[in-house]
Coordinates of C-alpha atoms in Angstrom, one line a residue:
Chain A
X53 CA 246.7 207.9 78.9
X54 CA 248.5 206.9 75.9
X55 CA 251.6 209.2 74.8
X56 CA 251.0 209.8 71.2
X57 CA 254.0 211.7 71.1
X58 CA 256.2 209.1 72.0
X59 CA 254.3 207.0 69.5
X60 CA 254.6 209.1 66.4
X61 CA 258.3 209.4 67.3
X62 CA 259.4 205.9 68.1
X63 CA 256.8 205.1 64.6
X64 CA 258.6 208.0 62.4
X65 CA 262.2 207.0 63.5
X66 CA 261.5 203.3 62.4
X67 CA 260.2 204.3 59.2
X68 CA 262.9 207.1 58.1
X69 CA 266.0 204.5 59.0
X70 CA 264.1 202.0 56.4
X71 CA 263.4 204.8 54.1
X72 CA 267.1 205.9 54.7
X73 CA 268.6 202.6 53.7
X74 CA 266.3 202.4 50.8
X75 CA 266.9 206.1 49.7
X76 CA 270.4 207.3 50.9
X77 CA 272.9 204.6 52.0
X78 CA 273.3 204.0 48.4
X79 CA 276.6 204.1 46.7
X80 CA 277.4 205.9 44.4
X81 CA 274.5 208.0 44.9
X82 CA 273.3 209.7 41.5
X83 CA 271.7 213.0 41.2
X84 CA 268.1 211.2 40.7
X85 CA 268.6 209.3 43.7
X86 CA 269.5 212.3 45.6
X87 CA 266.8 213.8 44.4
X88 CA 264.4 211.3 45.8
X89 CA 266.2 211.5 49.2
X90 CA 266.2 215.0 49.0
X91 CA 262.4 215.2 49.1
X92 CA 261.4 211.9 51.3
X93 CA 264.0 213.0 53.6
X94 CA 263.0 216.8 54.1
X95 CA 260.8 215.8 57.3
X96 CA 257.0 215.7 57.4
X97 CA 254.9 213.7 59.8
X98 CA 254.9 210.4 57.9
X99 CA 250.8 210.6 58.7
X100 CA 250.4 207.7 56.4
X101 CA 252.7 205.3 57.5
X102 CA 251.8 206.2 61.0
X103 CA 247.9 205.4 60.2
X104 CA 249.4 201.8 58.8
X105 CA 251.4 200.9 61.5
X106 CA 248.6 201.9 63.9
X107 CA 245.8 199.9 62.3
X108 CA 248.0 196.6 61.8
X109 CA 248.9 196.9 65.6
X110 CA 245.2 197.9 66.2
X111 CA 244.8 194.0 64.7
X112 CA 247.3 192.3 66.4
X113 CA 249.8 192.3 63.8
X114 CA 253.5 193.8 64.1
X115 CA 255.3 196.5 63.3
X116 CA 258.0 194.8 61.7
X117 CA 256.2 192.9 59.1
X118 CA 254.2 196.0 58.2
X119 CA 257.1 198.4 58.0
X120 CA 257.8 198.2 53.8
X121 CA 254.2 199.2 53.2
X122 CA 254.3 202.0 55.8
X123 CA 257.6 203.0 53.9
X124 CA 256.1 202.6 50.4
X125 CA 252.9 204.1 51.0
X126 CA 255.3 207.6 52.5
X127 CA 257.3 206.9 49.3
X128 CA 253.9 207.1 46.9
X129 CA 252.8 210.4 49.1
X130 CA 256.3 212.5 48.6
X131 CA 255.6 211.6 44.8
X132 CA 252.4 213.0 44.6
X133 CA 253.6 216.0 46.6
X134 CA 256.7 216.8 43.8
X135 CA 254.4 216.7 41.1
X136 CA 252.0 218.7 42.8
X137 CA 254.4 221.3 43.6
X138 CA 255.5 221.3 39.6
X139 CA 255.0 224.9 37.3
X140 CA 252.8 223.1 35.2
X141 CA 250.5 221.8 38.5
X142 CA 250.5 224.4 42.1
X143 CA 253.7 225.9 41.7
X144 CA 255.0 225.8 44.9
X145 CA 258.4 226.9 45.7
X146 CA 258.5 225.6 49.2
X147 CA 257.3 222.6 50.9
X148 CA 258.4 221.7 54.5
X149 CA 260.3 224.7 54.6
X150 CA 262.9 223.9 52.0
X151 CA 262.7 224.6 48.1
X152 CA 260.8 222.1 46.5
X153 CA 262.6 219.7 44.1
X154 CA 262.3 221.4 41.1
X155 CA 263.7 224.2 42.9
X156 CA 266.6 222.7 44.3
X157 CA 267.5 220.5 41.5
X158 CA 265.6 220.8 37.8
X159 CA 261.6 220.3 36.6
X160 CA 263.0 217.4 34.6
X161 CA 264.7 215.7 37.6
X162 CA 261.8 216.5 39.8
X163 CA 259.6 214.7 37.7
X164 CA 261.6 211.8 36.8
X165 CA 262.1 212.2 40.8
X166 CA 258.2 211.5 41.3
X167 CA 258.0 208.7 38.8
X168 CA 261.2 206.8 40.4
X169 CA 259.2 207.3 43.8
X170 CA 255.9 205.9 42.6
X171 CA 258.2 202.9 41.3
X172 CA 259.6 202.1 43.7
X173 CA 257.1 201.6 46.2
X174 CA 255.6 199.4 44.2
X175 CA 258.8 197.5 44.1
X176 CA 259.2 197.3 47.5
X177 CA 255.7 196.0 48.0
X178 CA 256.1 193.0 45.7
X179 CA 260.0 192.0 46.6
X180 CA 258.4 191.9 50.5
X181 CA 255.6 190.1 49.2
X182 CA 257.7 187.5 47.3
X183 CA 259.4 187.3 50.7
X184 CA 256.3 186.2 52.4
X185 CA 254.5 182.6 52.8
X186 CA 251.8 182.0 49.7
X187 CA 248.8 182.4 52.4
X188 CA 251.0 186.2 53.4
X189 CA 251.9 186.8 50.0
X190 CA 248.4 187.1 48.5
X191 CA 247.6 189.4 51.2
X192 CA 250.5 191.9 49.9
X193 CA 249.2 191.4 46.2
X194 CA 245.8 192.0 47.4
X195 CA 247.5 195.6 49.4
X196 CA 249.4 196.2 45.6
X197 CA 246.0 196.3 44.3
X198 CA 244.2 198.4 46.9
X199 CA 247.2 200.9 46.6
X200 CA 247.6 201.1 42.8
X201 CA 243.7 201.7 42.6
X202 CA 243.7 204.6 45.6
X203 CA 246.2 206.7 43.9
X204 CA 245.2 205.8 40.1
X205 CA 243.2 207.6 37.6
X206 CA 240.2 206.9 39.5
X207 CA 241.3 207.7 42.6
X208 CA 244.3 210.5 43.7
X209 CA 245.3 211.3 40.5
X210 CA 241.3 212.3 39.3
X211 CA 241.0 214.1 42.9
X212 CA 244.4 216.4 41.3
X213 CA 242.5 216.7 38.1
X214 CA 239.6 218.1 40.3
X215 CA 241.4 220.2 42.6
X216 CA 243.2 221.9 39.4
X217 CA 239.9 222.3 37.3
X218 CA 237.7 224.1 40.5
X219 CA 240.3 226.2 40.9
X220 CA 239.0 229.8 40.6
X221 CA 235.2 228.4 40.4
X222 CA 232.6 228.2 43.0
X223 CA 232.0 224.4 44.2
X224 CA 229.3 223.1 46.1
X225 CA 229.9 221.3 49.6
X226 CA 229.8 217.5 47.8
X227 CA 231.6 218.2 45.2
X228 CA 234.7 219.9 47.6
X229 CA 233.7 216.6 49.7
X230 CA 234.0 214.3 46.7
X231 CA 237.1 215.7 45.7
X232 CA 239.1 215.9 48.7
X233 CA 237.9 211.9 48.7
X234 CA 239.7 211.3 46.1
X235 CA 243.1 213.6 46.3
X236 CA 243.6 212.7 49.8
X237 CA 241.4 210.5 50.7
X238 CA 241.8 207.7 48.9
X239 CA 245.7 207.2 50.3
X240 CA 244.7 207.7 54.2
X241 CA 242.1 205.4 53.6
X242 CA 244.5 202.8 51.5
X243 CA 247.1 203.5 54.3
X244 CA 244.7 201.9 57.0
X245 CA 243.2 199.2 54.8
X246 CA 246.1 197.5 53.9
X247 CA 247.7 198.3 56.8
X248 CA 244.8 196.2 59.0
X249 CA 244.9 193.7 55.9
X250 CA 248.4 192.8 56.0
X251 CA 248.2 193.1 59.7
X252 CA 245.3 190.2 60.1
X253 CA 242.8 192.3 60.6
X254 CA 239.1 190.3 60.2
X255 CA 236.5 191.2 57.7
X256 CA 234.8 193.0 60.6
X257 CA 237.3 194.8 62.2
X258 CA 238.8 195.5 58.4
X259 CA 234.8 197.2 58.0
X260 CA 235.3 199.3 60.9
X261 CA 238.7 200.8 60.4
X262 CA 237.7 201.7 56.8
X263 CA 234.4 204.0 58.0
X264 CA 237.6 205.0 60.4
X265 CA 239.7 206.3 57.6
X266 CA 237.2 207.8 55.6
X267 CA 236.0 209.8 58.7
X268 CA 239.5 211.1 59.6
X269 CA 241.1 211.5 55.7
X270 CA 238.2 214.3 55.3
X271 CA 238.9 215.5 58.9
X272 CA 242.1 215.9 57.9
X273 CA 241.7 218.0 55.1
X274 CA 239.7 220.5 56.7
X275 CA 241.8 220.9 59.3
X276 CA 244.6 221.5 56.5
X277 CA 242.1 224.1 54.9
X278 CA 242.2 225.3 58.4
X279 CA 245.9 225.6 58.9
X280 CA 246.3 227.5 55.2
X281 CA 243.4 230.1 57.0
X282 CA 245.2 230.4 60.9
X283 CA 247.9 228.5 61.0
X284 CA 251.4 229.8 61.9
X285 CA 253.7 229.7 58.6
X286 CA 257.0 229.7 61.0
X287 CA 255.7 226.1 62.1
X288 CA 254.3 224.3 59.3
X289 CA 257.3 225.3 57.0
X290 CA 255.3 226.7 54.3
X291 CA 253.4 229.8 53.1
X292 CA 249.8 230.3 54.5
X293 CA 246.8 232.8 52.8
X294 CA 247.7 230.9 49.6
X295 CA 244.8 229.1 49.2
X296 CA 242.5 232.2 49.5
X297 CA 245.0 234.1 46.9
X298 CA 244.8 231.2 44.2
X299 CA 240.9 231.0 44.8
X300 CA 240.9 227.3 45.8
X301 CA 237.9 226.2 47.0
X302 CA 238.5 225.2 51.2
X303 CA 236.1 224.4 53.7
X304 CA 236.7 228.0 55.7
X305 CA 235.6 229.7 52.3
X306 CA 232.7 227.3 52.2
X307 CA 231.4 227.4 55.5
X308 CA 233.8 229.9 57.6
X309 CA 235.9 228.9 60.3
X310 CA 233.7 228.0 62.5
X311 CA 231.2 225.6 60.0
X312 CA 234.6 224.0 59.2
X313 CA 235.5 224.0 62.8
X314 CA 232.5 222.0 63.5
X315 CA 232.2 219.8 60.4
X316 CA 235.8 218.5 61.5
X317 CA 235.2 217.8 65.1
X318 CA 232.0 215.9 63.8
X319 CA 234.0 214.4 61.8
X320 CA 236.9 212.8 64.3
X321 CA 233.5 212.3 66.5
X322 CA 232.3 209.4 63.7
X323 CA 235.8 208.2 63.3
X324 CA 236.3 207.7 67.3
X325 CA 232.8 205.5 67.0
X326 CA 234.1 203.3 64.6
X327 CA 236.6 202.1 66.7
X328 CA 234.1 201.3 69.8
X329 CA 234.6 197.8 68.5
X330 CA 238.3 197.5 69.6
X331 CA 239.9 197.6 73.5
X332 CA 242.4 199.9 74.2
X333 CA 244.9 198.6 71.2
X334 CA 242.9 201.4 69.3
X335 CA 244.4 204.1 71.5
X336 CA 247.1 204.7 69.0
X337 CA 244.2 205.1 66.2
X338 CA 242.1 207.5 68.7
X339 CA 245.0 209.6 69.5
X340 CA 246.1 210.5 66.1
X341 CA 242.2 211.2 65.6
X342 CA 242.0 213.6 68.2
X343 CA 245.5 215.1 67.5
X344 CA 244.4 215.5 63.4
X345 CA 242.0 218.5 64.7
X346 CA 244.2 219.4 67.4
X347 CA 247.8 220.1 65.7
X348 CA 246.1 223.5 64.5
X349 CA 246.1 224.7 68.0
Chain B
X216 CA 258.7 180.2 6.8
X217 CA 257.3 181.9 9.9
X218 CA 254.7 184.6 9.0
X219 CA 255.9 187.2 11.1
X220 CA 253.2 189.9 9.7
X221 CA 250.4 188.1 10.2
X222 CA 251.7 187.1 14.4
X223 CA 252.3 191.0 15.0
X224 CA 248.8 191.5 13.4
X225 CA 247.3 189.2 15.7
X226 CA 249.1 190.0 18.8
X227 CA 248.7 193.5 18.2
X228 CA 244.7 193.3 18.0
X229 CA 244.9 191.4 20.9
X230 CA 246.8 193.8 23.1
X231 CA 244.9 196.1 21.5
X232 CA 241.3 194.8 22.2
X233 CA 242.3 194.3 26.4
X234 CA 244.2 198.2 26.4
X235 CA 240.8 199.3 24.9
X236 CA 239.0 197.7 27.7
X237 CA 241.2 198.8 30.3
X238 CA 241.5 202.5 29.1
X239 CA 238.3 203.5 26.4
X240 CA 235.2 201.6 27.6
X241 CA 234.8 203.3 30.5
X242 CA 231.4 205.4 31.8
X243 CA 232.0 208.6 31.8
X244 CA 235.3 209.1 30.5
X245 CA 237.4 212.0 32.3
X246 CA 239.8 214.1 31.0
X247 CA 242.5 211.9 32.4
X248 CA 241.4 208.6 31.2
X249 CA 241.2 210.2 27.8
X250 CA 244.6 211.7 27.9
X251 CA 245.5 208.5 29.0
X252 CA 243.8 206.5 25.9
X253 CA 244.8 209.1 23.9
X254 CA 248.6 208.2 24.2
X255 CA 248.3 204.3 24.4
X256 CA 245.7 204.1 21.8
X257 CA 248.0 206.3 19.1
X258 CA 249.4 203.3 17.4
X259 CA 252.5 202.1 18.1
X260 CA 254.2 198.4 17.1
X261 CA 253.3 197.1 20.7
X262 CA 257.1 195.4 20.5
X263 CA 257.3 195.1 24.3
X264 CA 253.7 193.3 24.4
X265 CA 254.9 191.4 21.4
X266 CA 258.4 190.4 22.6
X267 CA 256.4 189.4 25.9
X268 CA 254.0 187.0 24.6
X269 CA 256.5 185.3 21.8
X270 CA 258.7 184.3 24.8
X271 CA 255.8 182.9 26.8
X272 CA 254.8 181.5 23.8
X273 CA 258.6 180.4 23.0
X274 CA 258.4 178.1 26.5
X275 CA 255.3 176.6 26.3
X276 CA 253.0 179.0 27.8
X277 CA 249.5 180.4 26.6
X278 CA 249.0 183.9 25.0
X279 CA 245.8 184.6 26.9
X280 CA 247.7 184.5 29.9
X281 CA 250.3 186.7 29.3
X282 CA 248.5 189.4 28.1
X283 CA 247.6 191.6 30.8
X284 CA 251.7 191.3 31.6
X285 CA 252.0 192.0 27.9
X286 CA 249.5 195.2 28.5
X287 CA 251.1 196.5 31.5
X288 CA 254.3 196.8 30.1
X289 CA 252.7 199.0 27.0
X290 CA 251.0 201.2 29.6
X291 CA 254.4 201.6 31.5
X292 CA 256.3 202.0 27.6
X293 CA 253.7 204.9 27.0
X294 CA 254.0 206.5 30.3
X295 CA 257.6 207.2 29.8
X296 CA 256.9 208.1 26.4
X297 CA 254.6 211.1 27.5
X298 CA 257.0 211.9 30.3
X299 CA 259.7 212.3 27.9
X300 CA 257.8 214.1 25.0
X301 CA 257.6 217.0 28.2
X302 CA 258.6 220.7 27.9
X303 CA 261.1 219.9 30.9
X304 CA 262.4 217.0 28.7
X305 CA 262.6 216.2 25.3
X306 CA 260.1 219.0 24.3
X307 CA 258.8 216.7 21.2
X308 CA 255.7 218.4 19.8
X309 CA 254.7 214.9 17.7
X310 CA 254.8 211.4 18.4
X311 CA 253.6 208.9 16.2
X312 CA 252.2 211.5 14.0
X313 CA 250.1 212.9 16.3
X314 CA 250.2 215.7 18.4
X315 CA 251.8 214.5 22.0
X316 CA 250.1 214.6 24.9
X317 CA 251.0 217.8 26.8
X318 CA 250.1 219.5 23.4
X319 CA 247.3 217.8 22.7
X320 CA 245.8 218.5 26.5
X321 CA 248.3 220.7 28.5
X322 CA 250.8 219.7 30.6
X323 CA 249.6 219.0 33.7
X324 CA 247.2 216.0 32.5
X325 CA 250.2 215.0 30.3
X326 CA 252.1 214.8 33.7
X327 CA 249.4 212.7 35.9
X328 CA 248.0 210.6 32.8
X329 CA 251.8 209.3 32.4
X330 CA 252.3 208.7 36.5
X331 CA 248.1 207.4 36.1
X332 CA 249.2 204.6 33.1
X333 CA 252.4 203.6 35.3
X334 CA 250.1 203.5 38.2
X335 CA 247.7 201.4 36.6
X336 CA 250.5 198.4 34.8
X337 CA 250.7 197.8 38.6
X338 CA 246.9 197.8 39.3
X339 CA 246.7 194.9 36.5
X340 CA 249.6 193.4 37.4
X341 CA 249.0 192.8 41.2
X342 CA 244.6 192.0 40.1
X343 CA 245.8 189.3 37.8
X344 CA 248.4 187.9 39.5
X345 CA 245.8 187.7 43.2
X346 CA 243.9 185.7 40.6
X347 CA 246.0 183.1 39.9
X348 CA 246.9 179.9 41.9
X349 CA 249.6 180.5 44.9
X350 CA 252.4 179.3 43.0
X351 CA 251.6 181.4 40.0
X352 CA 250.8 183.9 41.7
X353 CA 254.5 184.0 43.2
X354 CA 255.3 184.2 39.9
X355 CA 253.4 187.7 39.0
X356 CA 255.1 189.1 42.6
X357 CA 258.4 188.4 41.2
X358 CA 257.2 189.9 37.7
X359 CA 255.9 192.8 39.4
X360 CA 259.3 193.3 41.2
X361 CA 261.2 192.4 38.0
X362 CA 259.1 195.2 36.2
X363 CA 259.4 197.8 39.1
X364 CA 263.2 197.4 39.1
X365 CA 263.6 197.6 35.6
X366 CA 261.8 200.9 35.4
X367 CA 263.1 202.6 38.0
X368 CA 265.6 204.8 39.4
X369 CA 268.5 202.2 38.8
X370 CA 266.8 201.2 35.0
X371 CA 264.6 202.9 32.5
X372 CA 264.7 206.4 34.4
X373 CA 268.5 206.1 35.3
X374 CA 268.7 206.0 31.2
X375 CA 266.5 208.6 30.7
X376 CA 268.5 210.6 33.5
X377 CA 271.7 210.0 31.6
X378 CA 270.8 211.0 28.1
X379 CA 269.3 214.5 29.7
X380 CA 272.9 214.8 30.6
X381 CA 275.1 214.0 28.4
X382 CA 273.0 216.8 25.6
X383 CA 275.9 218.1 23.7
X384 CA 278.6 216.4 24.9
X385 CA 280.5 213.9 23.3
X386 CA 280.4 209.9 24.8
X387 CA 282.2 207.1 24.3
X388 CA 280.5 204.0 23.4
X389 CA 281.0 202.4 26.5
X390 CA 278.8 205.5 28.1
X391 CA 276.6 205.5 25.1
X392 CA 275.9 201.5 25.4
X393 CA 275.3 201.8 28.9
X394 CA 272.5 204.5 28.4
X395 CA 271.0 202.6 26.2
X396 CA 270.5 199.5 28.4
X397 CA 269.5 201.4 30.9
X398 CA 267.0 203.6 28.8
X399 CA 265.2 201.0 26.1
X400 CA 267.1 198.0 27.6
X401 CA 265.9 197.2 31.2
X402 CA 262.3 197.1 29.7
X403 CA 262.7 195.2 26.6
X404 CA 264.6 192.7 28.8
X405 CA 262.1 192.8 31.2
X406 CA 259.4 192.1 28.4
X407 CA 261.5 188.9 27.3
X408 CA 262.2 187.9 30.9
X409 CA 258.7 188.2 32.7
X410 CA 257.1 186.4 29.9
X411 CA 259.1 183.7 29.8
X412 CA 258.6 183.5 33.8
X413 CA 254.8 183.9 33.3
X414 CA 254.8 181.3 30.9
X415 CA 256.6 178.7 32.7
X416 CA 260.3 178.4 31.5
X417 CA 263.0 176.9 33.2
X418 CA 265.7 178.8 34.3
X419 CA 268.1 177.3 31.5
X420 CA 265.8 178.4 29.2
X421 CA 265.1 181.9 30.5
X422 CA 269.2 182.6 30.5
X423 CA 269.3 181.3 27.2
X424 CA 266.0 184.5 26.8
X425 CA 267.5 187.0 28.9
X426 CA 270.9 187.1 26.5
X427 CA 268.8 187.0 23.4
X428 CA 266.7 190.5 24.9
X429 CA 269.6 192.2 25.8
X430 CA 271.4 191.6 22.3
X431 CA 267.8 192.5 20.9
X432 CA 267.2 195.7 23.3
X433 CA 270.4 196.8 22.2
X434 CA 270.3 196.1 18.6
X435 CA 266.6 198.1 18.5
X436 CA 268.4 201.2 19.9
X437 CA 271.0 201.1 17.3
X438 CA 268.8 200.9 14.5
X439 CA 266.3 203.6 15.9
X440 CA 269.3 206.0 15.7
X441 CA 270.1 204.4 12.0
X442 CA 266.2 205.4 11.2
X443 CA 266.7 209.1 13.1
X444 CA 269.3 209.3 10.1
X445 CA 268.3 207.4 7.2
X446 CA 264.2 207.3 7.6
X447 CA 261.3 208.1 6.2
X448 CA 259.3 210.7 8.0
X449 CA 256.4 209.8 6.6
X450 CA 256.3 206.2 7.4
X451 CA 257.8 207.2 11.4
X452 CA 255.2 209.7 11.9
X453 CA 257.9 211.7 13.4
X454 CA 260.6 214.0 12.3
X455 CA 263.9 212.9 11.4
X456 CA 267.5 214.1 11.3
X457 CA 266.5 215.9 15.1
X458 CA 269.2 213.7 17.3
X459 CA 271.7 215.8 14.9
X460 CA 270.2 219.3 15.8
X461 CA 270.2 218.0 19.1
X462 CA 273.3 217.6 19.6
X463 CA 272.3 213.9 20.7
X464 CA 274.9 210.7 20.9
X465 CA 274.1 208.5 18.6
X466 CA 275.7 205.3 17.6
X467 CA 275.8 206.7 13.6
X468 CA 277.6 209.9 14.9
X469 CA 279.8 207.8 17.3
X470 CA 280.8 205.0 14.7
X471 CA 279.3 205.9 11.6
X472 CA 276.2 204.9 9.4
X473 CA 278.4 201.5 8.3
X474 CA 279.8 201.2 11.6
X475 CA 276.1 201.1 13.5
X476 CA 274.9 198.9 10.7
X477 CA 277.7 196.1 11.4
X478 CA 277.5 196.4 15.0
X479 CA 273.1 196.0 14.3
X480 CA 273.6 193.2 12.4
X481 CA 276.7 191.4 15.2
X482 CA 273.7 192.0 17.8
X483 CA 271.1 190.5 15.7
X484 CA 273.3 187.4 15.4
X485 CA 274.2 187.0 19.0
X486 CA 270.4 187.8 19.8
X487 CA 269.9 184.5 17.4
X488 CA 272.7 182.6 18.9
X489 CA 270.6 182.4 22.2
X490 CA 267.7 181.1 21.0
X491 CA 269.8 178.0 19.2
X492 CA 268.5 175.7 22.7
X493 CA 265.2 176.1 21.9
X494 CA 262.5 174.5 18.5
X495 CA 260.8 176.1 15.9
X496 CA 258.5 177.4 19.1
X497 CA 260.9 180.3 18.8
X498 CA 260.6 181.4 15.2
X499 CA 258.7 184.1 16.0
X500 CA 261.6 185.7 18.6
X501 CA 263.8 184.6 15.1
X502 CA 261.6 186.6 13.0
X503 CA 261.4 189.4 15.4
X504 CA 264.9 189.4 15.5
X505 CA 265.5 189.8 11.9
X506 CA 262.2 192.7 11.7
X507 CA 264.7 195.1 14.0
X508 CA 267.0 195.8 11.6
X509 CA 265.1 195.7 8.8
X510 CA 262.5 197.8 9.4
X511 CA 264.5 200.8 8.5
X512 CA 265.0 199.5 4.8

């Protein structure tokens, strides 16, 4: 029986010292920089670089040599989650159970905050790929590529643009679908992708973790939809009803609880077949499909 | 006599012609990519383009080649232009004559077309460079990391971080120097310094660059505060005499309008100096030189 627990912990303490020493262990520290740490710091369950280091072990590659992109690609999410949280975009005054940056510092540091972020995962990304042999290094362009384009202008950013223009209008189950594709999709997917990529993952095996990722970055989000409906505010460190009071369209308010209950257990279903392919190195991969549905219990 | 008019012409519709493509001529426009065209599309002199391919050109290398570094670095000028034009920030209603971005659209879009344009320099940068031989393609990684660092929480947003701050409160010039590298300075050097890497220099020669765009990046500040004084609003497309009702640090309020125009002209000379190692190859990084200052005449 593999111990997911252990795994998410031993895989989240590896990344937060690197995202430490990239973030914190800076001297002097400036109010920008603390406002980076301040929000890649403030916990969360590092889902993405969790779903990279998985898939590149699922391969055969290491952890080690994988590590930078699991830390940029957390880096590129806490972006996307300060500017989300902004006046001008949700505006949320909590996240993780702490005020969220523009709270704690100022809207102009929060955004410049998110930009610095976005930055500099990339330049992570290409000072380890510059590291790397020619044959390794192309690979790492290839993952800048893959990563720029997920959470681009046709890809996370146009899922925000979505998600802020339904708001308060009735949506159809594909167009919720295609949306959610695109907001959070798009990075869970990238997350795996490169991950198996960089990793040494063949064409094959790179083919069957993607149909993976797609299967459990939707099941993911309606089991967030789900959370926001039952889930216990205490635990998850933010307010919960909210979606209902800002009229957002969720999968419980499109099918009820129990249509959205099903949809995501189908969901994880299709994801656990597209690993069939791989022995028992995909246990880390199964477990956090399973536990994606199950952390709402 | 070099013809600078005519080489900013050309270089200009070149730029111009590939932005268009990246950012227009796409089926079906969204709001965001329009927001985003919108900005880049407004005009502009393209100077960090420009200052990019004269130094590839400057050591040897081809202009076609350069130009989607030269185009990334416009996207990444224009994303922190929008940033900065914000409410939260500057709170500039016009830019380049037009109305900016979060009035033009609202504020959110303003907020994810700037993060989509910086988002997408890196798409273009890391899609080029995977096409490009091994050893050039090392090249683009470093370029990419060069870029990243120069805009990020220790560059271009450090500046931006700094001038928020010191609002209203008198600098020296050592304070007010050191914004300004770190504001305009770490991407106009980075302009000078990638091209010439792009285009093949050696590392003699790309010193010899790097002192010329820092005595240019510096010089272009001083006479941008010289036009917030002495300009024509007409010909800016923007308003002028607003550093003053600011309250912002200038180099004419910390030196006077003779004292910035001496210490223009010293940097435009050392800026010259630089380039003494190198042909008439360099005439247009000469020409360019001279064009800072004078603009404002």
């Amino acid at each position: 029986m593999f111990d997911l627990k252990s795994y998410l912990e031993a895989v989240r303490q590896e990344v937060d010292e690197r995202l430490r020493r990239f973030l914190v262990d800076l001297s002097p520290p400036t109010r920008i920089s603390q406002a980076m740490a301040y929000s890649v710091m403030a916990g969360g369950k590092r889902l993405r670089p969790v779903l990279c280091v998985a898939a590149a072990e699922t391969v055969g590659g290491s952890r080690s040599s994988v590590l930078p992109l699991a830390c940029a690609l957390e880096l590129i999410h806490t972006y996307s989650l300060i500017h989300d949280d902004l006046p001008a975009m949700d505006d949320d005054e909590k996240r993780r159970g702490k005020p969220t940056c523009h709270v704690r510092f100022d809207e102009a540091t929060a955004i410049l905050a998110g930009d610095a972020l976005l930055t500099l995962a990339f330049e992570i990304l290409a000072t380890t790929g510059g590291q790397r042999t020619p044959h390794e290094g192309l690979k790492w362009m290839t993952a800048i590529a893959r990563v720029a384009s997920a959470v681009g202008f046709r890809g996370m950013i146009e899922g925000q643009m979505q998600d802020m223009a339904f708001e308060g209008t009735l949506v159809s189950e594909p167009e919720l679908e295609r949306l959610h594709r695109l907001k959070t999709g798009r990075l869970i997917e990238a997350a795996v992708g490169v991950g198996a990529l960089v990793g040494g993952a063949s064409s094959r095996h790179q083919n069957a973790l993607h149909v993976y990722a797609q299967n459990i970055g939707l099941a993911f989000q309606v089991a967030d939809d789900l959370l926001n409906v039952t889930g216990d505010p205490q635990r998850l460190g933010k307010a919960v009803g909210t979606d209902r009071i800002r009229g957002k369209n969720t999968y419980p308010s499109l099918m009820g609880l129990d249509g959205a209950r099903t949809l995501a257990a189908q969901l994880v279903d299709n994801a656990l077949k597209a690993l069939d392919t791989f022995d028992n190195k995909a246990d880390s991969l199964r477990a956090i499909a399973h536990y994606v549905i199950e952390r709402n219990r």
